[in-house]
PDB file of C-alpha atoms in Angstrom:
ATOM      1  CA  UNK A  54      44.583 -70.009-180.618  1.00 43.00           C
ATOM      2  CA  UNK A  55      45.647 -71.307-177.440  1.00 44.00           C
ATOM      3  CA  UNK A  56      48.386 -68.997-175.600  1.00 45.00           C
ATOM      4  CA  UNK A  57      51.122 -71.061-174.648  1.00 48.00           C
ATOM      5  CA  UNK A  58      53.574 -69.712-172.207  1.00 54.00           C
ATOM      6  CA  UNK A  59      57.357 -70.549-172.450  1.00 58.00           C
ATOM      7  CA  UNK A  60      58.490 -72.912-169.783  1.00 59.00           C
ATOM      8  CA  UNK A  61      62.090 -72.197-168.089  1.00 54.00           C
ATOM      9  CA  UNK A  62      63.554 -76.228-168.440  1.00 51.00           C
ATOM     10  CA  UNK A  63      62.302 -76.202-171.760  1.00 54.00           C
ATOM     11  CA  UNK A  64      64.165 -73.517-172.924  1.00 54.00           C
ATOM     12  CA  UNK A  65      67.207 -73.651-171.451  1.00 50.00           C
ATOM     13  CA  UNK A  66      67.548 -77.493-172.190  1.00 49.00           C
ATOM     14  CA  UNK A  67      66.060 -76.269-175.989  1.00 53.00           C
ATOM     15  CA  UNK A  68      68.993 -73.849-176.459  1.00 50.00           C
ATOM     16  CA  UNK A  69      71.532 -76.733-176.056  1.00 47.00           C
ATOM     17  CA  UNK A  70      69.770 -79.076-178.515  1.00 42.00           C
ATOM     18  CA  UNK A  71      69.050 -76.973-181.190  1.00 45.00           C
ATOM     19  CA  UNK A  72      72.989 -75.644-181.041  1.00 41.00           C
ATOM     20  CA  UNK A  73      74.143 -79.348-181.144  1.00 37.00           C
ATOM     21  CA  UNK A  74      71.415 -80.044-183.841  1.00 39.00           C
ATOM     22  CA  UNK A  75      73.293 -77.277-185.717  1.00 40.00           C
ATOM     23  CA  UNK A  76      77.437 -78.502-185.020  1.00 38.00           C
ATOM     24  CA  UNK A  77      77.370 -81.542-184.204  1.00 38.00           C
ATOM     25  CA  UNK A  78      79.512 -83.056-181.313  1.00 35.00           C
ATOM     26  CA  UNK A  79      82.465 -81.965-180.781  1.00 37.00           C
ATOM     27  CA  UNK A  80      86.177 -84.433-179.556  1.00 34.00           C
ATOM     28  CA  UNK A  81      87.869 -83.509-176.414  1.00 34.00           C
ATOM     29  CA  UNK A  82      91.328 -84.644-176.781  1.00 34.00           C
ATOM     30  CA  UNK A  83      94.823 -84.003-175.594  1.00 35.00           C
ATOM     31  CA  UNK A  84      96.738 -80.981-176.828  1.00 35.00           C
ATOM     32  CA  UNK A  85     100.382 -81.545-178.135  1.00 33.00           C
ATOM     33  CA  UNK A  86     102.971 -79.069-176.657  1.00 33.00           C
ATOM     34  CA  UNK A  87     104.376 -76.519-178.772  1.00 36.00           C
ATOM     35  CA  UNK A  88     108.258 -75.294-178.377  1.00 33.00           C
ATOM     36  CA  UNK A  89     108.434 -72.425-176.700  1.00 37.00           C
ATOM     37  CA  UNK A  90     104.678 -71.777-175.128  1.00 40.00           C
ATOM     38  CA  UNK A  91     103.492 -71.621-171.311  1.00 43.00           C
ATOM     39  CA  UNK A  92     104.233 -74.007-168.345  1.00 45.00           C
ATOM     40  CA  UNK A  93     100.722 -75.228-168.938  1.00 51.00           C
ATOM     41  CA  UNK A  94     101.076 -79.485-169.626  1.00 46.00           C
ATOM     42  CA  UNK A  95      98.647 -81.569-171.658  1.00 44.00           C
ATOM     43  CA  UNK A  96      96.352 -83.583-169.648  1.00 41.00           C
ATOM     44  CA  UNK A  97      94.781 -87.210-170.562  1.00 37.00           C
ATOM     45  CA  UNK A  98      92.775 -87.704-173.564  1.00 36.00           C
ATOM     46  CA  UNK A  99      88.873 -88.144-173.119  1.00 34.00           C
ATOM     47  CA  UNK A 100      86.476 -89.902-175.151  1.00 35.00           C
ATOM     48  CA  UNK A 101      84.152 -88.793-177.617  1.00 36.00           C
ATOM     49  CA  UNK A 102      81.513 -86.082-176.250  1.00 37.00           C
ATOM     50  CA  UNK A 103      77.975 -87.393-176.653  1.00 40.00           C
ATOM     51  CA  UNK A 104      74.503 -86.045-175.991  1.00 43.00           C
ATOM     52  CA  UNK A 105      73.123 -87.098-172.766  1.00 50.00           C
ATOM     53  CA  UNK A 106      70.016 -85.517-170.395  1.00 63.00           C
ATOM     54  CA  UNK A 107      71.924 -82.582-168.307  1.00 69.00           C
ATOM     55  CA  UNK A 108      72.136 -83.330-165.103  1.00 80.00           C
ATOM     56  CA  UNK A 109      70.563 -81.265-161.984  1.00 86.00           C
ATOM     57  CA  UNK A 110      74.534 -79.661-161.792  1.00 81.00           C
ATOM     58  CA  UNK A 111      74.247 -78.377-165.008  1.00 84.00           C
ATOM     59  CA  UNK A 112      70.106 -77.895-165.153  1.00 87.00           C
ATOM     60  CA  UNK A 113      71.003 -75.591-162.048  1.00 88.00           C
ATOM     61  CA  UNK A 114      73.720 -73.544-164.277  1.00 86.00           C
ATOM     62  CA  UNK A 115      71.577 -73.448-166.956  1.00 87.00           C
ATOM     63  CA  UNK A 116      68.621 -72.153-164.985  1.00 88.00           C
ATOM     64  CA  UNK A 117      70.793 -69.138-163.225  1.00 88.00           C
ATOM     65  CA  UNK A 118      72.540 -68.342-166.402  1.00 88.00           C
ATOM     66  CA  UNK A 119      68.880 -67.896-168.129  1.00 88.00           C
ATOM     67  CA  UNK A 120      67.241 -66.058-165.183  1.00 88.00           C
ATOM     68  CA  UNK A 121      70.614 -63.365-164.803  1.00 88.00           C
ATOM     69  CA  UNK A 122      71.593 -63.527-168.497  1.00 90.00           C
ATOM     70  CA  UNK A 123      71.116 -59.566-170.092  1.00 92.00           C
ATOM     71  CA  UNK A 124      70.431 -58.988-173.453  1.00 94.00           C
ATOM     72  CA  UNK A 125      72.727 -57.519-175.828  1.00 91.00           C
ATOM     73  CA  UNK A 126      73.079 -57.030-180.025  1.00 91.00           C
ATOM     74  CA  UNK A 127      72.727 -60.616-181.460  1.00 91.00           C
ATOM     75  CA  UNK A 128      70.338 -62.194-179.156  1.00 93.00           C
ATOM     76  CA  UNK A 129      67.635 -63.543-180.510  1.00 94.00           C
ATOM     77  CA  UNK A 130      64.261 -63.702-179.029  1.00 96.00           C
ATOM     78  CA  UNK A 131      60.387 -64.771-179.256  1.00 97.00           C
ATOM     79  CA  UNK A 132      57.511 -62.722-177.634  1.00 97.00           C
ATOM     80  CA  UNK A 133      54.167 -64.363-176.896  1.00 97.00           C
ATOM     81  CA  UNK A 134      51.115 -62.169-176.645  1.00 97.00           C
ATOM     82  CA  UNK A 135      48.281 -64.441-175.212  1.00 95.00           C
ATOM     83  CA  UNK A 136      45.360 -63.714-177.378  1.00 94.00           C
ATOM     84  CA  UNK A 137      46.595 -61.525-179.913  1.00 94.00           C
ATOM     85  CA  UNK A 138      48.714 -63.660-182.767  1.00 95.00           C
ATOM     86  CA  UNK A 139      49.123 -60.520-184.214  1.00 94.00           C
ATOM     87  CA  UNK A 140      51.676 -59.076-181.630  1.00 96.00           C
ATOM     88  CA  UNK A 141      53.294 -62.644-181.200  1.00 97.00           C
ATOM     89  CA  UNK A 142      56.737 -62.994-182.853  1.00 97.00           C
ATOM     90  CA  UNK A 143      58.472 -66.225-183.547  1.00 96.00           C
ATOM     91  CA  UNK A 144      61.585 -64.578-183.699  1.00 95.00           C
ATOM     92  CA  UNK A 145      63.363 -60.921-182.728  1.00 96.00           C
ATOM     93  CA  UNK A 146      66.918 -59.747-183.209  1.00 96.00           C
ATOM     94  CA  UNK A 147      68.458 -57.463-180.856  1.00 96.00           C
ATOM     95  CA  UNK A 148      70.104 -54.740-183.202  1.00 95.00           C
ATOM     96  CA  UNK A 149      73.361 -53.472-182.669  1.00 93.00           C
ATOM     97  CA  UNK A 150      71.854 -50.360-181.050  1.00 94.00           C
ATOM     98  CA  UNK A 151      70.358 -52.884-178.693  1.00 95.00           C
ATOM     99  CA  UNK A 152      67.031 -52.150-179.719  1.00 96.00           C
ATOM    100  CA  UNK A 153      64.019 -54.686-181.012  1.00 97.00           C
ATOM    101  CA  UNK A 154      61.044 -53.399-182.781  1.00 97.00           C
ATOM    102  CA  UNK A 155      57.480 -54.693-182.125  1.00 97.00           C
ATOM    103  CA  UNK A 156      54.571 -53.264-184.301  1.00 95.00           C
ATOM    104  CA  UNK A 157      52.150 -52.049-181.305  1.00 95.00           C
ATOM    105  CA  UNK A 158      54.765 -50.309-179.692  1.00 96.00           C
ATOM    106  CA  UNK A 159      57.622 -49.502-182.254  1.00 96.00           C
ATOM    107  CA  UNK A 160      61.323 -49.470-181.157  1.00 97.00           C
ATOM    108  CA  UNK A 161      62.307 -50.489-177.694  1.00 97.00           C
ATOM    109  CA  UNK A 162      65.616 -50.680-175.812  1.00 97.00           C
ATOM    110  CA  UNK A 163      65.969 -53.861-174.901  1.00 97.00           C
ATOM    111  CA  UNK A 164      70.543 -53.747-174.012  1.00 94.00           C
ATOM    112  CA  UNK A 165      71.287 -54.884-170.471  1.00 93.00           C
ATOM    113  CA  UNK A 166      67.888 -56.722-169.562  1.00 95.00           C
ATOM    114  CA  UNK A 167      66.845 -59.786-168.502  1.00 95.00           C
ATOM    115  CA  UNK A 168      64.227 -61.751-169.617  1.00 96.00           C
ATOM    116  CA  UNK A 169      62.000 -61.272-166.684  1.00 96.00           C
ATOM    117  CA  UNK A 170      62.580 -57.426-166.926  1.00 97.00           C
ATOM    118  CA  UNK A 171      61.630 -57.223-170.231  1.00 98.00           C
ATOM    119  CA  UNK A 172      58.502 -59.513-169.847  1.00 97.00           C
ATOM    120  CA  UNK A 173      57.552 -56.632-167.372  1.00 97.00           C
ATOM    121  CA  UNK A 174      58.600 -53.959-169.493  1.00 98.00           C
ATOM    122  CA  UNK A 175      56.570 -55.332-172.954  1.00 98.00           C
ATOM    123  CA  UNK A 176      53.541 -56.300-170.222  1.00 97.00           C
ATOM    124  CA  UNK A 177      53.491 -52.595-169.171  1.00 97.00           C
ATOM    125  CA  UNK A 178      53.921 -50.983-172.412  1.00 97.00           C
ATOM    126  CA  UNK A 179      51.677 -53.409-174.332  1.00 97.00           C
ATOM    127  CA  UNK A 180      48.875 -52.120-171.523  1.00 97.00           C
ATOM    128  CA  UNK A 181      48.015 -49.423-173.119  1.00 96.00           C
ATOM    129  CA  UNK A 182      47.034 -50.841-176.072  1.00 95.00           C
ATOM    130  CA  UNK A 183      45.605 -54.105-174.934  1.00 95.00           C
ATOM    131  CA  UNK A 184      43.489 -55.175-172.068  1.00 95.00           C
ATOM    132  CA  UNK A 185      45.629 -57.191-169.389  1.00 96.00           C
ATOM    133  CA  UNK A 186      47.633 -58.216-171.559  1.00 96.00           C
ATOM    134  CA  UNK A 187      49.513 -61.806-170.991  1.00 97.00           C
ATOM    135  CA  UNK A 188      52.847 -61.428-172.108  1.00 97.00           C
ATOM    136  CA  UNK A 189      55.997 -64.366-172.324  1.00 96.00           C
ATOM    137  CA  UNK A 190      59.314 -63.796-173.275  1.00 97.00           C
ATOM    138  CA  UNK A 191      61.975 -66.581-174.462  1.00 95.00           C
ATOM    139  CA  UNK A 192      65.132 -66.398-175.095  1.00 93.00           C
ATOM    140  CA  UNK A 193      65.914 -68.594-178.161  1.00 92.00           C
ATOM    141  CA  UNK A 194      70.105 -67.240-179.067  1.00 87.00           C
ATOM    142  CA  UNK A 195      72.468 -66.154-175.988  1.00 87.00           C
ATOM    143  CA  UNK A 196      75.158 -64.373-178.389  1.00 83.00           C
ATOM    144  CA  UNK A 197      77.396 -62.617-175.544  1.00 82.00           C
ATOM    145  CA  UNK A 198      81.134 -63.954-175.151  1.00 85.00           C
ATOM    146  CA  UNK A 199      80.846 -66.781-172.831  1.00 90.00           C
ATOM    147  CA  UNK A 200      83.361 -68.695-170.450  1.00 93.00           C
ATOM    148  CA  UNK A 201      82.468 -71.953-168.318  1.00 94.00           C
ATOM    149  CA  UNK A 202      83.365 -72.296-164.567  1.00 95.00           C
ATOM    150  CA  UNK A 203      82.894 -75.756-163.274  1.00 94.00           C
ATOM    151  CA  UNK A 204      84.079 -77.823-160.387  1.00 91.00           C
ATOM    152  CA  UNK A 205      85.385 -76.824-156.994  1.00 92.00           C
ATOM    153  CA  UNK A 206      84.497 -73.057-157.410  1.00 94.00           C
ATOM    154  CA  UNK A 207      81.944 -71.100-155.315  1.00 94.00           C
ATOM    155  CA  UNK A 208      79.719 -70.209-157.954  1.00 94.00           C
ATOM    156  CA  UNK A 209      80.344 -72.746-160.665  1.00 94.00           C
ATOM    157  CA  UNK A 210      78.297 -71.521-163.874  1.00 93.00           C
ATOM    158  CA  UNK A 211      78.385 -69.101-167.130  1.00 92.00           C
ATOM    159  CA  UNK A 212      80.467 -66.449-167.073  1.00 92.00           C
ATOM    160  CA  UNK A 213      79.731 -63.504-169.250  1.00 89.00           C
ATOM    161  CA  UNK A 214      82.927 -61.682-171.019  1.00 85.00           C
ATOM    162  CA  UNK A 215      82.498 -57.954-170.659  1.00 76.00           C
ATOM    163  CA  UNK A 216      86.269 -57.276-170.981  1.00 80.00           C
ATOM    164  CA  UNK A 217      89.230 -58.930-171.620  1.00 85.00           C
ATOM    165  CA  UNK A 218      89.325 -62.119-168.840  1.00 90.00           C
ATOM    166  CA  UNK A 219      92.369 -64.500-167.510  1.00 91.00           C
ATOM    167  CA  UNK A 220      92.077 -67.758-165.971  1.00 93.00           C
ATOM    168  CA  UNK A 221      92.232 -66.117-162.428  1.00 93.00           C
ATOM    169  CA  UNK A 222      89.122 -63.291-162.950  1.00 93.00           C
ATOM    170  CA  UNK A 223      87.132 -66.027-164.350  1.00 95.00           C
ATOM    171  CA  UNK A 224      87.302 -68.347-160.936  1.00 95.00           C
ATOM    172  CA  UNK A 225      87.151 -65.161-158.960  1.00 94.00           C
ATOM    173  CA  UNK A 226      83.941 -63.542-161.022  1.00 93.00           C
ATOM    174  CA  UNK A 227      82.880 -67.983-159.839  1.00 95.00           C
ATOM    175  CA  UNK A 228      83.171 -66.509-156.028  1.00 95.00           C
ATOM    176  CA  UNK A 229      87.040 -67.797-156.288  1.00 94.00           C
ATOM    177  CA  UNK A 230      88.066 -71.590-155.571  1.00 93.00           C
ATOM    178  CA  UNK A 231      86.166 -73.730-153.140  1.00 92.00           C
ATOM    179  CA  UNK A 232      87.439 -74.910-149.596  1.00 89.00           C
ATOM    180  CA  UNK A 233      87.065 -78.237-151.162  1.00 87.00           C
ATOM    181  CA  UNK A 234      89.067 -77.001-154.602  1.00 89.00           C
ATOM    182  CA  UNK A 235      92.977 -77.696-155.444  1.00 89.00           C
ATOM    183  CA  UNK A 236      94.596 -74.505-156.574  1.00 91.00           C
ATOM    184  CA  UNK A 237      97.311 -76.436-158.232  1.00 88.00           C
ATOM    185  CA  UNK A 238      95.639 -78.051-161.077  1.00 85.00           C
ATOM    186  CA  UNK A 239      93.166 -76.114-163.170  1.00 92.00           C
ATOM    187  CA  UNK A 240      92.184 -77.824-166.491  1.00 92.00           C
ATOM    188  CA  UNK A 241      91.267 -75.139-169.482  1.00 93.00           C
ATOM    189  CA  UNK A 242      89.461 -76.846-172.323  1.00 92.00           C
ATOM    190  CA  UNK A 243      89.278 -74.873-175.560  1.00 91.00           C
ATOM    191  CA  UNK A 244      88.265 -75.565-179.198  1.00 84.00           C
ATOM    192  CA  UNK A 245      90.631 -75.477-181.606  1.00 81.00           C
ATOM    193  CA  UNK A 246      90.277 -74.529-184.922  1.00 78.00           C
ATOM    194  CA  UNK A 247      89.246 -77.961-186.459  1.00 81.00           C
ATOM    195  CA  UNK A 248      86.558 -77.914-183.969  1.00 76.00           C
ATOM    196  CA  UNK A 249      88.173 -80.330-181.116  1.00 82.00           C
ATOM    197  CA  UNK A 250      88.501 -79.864-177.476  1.00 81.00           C
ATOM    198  CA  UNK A 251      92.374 -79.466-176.160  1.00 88.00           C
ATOM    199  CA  UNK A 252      93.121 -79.226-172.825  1.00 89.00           C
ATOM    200  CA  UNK A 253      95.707 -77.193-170.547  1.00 90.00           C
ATOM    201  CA  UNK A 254      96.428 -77.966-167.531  1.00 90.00           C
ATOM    202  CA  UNK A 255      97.216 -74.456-165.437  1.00 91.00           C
ATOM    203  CA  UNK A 256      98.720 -74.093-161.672  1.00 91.00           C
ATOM    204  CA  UNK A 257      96.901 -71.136-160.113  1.00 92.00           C
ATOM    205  CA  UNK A 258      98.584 -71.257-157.043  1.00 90.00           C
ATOM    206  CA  UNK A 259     101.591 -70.016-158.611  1.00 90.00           C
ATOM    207  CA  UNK A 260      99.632 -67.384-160.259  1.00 90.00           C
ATOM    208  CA  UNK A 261      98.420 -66.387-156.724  1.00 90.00           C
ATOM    209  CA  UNK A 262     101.551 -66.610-155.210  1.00 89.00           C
ATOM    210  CA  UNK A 263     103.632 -64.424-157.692  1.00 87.00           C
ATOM    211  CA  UNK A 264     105.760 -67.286-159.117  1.00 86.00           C
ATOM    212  CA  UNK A 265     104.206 -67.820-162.444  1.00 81.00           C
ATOM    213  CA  UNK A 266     105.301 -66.937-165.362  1.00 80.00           C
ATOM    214  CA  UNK A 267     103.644 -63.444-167.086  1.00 72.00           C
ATOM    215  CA  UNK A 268     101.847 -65.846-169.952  1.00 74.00           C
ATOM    216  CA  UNK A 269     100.793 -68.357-167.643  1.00 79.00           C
ATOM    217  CA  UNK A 270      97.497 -66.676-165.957  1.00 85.00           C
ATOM    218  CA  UNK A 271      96.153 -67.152-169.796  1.00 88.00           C
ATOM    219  CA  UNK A 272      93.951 -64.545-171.761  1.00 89.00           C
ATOM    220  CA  UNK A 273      90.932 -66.321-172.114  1.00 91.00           C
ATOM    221  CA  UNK A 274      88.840 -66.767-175.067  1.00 89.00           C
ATOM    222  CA  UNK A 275      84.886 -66.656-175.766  1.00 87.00           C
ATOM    223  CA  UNK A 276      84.172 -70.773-175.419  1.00 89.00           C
ATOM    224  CA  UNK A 277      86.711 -71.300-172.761  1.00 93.00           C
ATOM    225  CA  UNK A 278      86.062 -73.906-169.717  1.00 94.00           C
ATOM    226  CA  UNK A 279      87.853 -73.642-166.909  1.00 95.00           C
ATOM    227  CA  UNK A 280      87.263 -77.103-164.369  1.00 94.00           C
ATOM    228  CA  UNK A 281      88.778 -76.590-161.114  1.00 93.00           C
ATOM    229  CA  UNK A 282      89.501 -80.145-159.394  1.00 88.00           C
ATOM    230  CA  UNK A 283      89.246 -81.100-155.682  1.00 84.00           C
ATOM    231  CA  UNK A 284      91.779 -81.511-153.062  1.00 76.00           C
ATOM    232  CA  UNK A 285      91.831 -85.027-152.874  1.00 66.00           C
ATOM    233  CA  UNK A 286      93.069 -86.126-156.752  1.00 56.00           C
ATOM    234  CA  UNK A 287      90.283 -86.383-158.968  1.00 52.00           C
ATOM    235  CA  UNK A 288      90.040 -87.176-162.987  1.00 54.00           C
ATOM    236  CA  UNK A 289      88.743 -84.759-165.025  1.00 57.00           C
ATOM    237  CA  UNK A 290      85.853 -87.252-166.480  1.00 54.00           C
ATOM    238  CA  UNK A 291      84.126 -87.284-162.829  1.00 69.00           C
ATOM    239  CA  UNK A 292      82.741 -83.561-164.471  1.00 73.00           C
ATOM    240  CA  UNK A 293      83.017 -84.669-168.259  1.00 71.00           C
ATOM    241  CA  UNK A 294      80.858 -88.272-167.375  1.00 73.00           C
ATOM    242  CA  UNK A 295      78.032 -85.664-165.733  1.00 77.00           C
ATOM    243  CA  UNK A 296      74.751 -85.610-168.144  1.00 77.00           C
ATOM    244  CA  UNK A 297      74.793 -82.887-170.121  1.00 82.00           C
ATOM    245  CA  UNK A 298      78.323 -82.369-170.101  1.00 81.00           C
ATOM    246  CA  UNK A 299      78.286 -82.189-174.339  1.00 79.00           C
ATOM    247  CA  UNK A 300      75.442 -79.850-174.385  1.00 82.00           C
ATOM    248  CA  UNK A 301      77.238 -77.256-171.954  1.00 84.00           C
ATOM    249  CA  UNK A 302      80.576 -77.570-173.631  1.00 81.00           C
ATOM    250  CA  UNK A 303      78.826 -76.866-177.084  1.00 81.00           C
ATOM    251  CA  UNK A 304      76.362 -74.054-175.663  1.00 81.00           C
ATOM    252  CA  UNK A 305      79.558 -71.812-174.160  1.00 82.00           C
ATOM    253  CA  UNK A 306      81.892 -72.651-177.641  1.00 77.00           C
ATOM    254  CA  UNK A 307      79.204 -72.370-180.310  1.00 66.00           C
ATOM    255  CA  UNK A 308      78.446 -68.484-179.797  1.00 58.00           C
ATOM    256  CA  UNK A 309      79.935 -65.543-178.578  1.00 55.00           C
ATOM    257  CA  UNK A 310      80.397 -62.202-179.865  1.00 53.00           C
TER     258      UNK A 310
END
């Protein structure tokens, strides 16, 4: 048998297809105010998300959240043993002791790696057993809490809910707004429980400056995006008519633990 290795693009773009293959698309449209909630306004409706090829913007995010992403308990994963279809597996959970077994080596703690370290890891350990071995690793579920930075931030990307998170320590774990970013309009998208997109519209200058309301700099949730928008007045679908917007939205809101 042939050892095929995994391939970064392919699995990073392969994530968001097979988790779209599995929902289905999801609406982004405007949220109706409630009496008596935050400042936050509803913004313009958007059409219909659809799948398109992600763009290099989103490729990029993709590619830095799968080279820095650390495993935790409900990640899933596939080792490749070149050679030796015996000590391939199609599929591994991570345990909620963090641990994976494999049947050369037994148990192994696998919490608060990432891929590459682990590739390294299983190629060291597996040496003992096996001559040079050639070892892959891919990561096929992401299950950590997730929350999506994009726009006029430093470090636009995943961000990876260790804690409880506002609006505010999500752009500043991004690096914080860009020179280029308006710190007046902030638009949160989040899923609703009949699986639509609503959107809130949130001034973090305010926040910054110490004349927001307490409930304004919102708790955020696992599936949150936060889009930060330029200086210069910009609509919202310059970053939702990017390829590949769908698959990101439905890759941060379709898991999470």
């Amino acid at each position: 048998m042939r050892h095929k290795r995994f391939d970064l693009k392919a699995t990073v773009l392969g994530l968001c297809v097979a988790i779209i293959a599995r929902a289905g698309m999801a609406e982004v449209c405007s949220a109706s105010a409630q009496a008596g909630s935050s400042p936050a306004r509803q913004t313009d409706q958007f059409t219909p998300l659809t799948p398109a090829q992600p763009s290099p913007y989103f490729e990029e995010i993709y590619r830095d959240f799968y080279n820095n992403y650390r495993l935790g308990p409900g990640d899933e994963i596939a080792i490749r043993v070149g050679g030796q279809p015996d000590y391939s597996l199609d599929h591994v959970k991570v345990v909620p002791t963090g641990n994976i077994y494999h049947p050369l080596v037994g148990d192994i703690d696998v919490a608060g790696l990432t891929i590459d370290q682990l590739t390294r890891k299983l190629t060291a350990d597996f040496g003992e057993y096996v001559i040079n071995p050639k070892v892959s690793v891919g990561l096929l579920v992401a299950q950590s809490a997730k929350i999506g930075v994009l726009g006029e931030v430093v470090r636009p990307g995943i961000v990876i809910m260790t804690e409880p998170m506002t609006v505010l320590g999500a752009i500043s774990a991004s690096g914080g707004v860009a020179d280029s970013g308006s710190k007046s309009e902030v638009t949160l998208l989040r899923q609703s429980n009949d699986g639509r997109l609503r959107t809130v519209t949130v001034n973090l200058k305010h926040i910054l400056e110490g004349k927001a309301d307490p409930d304004e700099n919102l708790v955020l949730r696992a599936g949150d995006t936060l889009i930060v928008h330029t200086n210069v007045r910009k609509k919202i679908s310059n970053i939702t008519a990017l390829g590949g917007f769908a698959q990101f939205v439905a890759f941060i809101t379709l898991t999470g633990r």
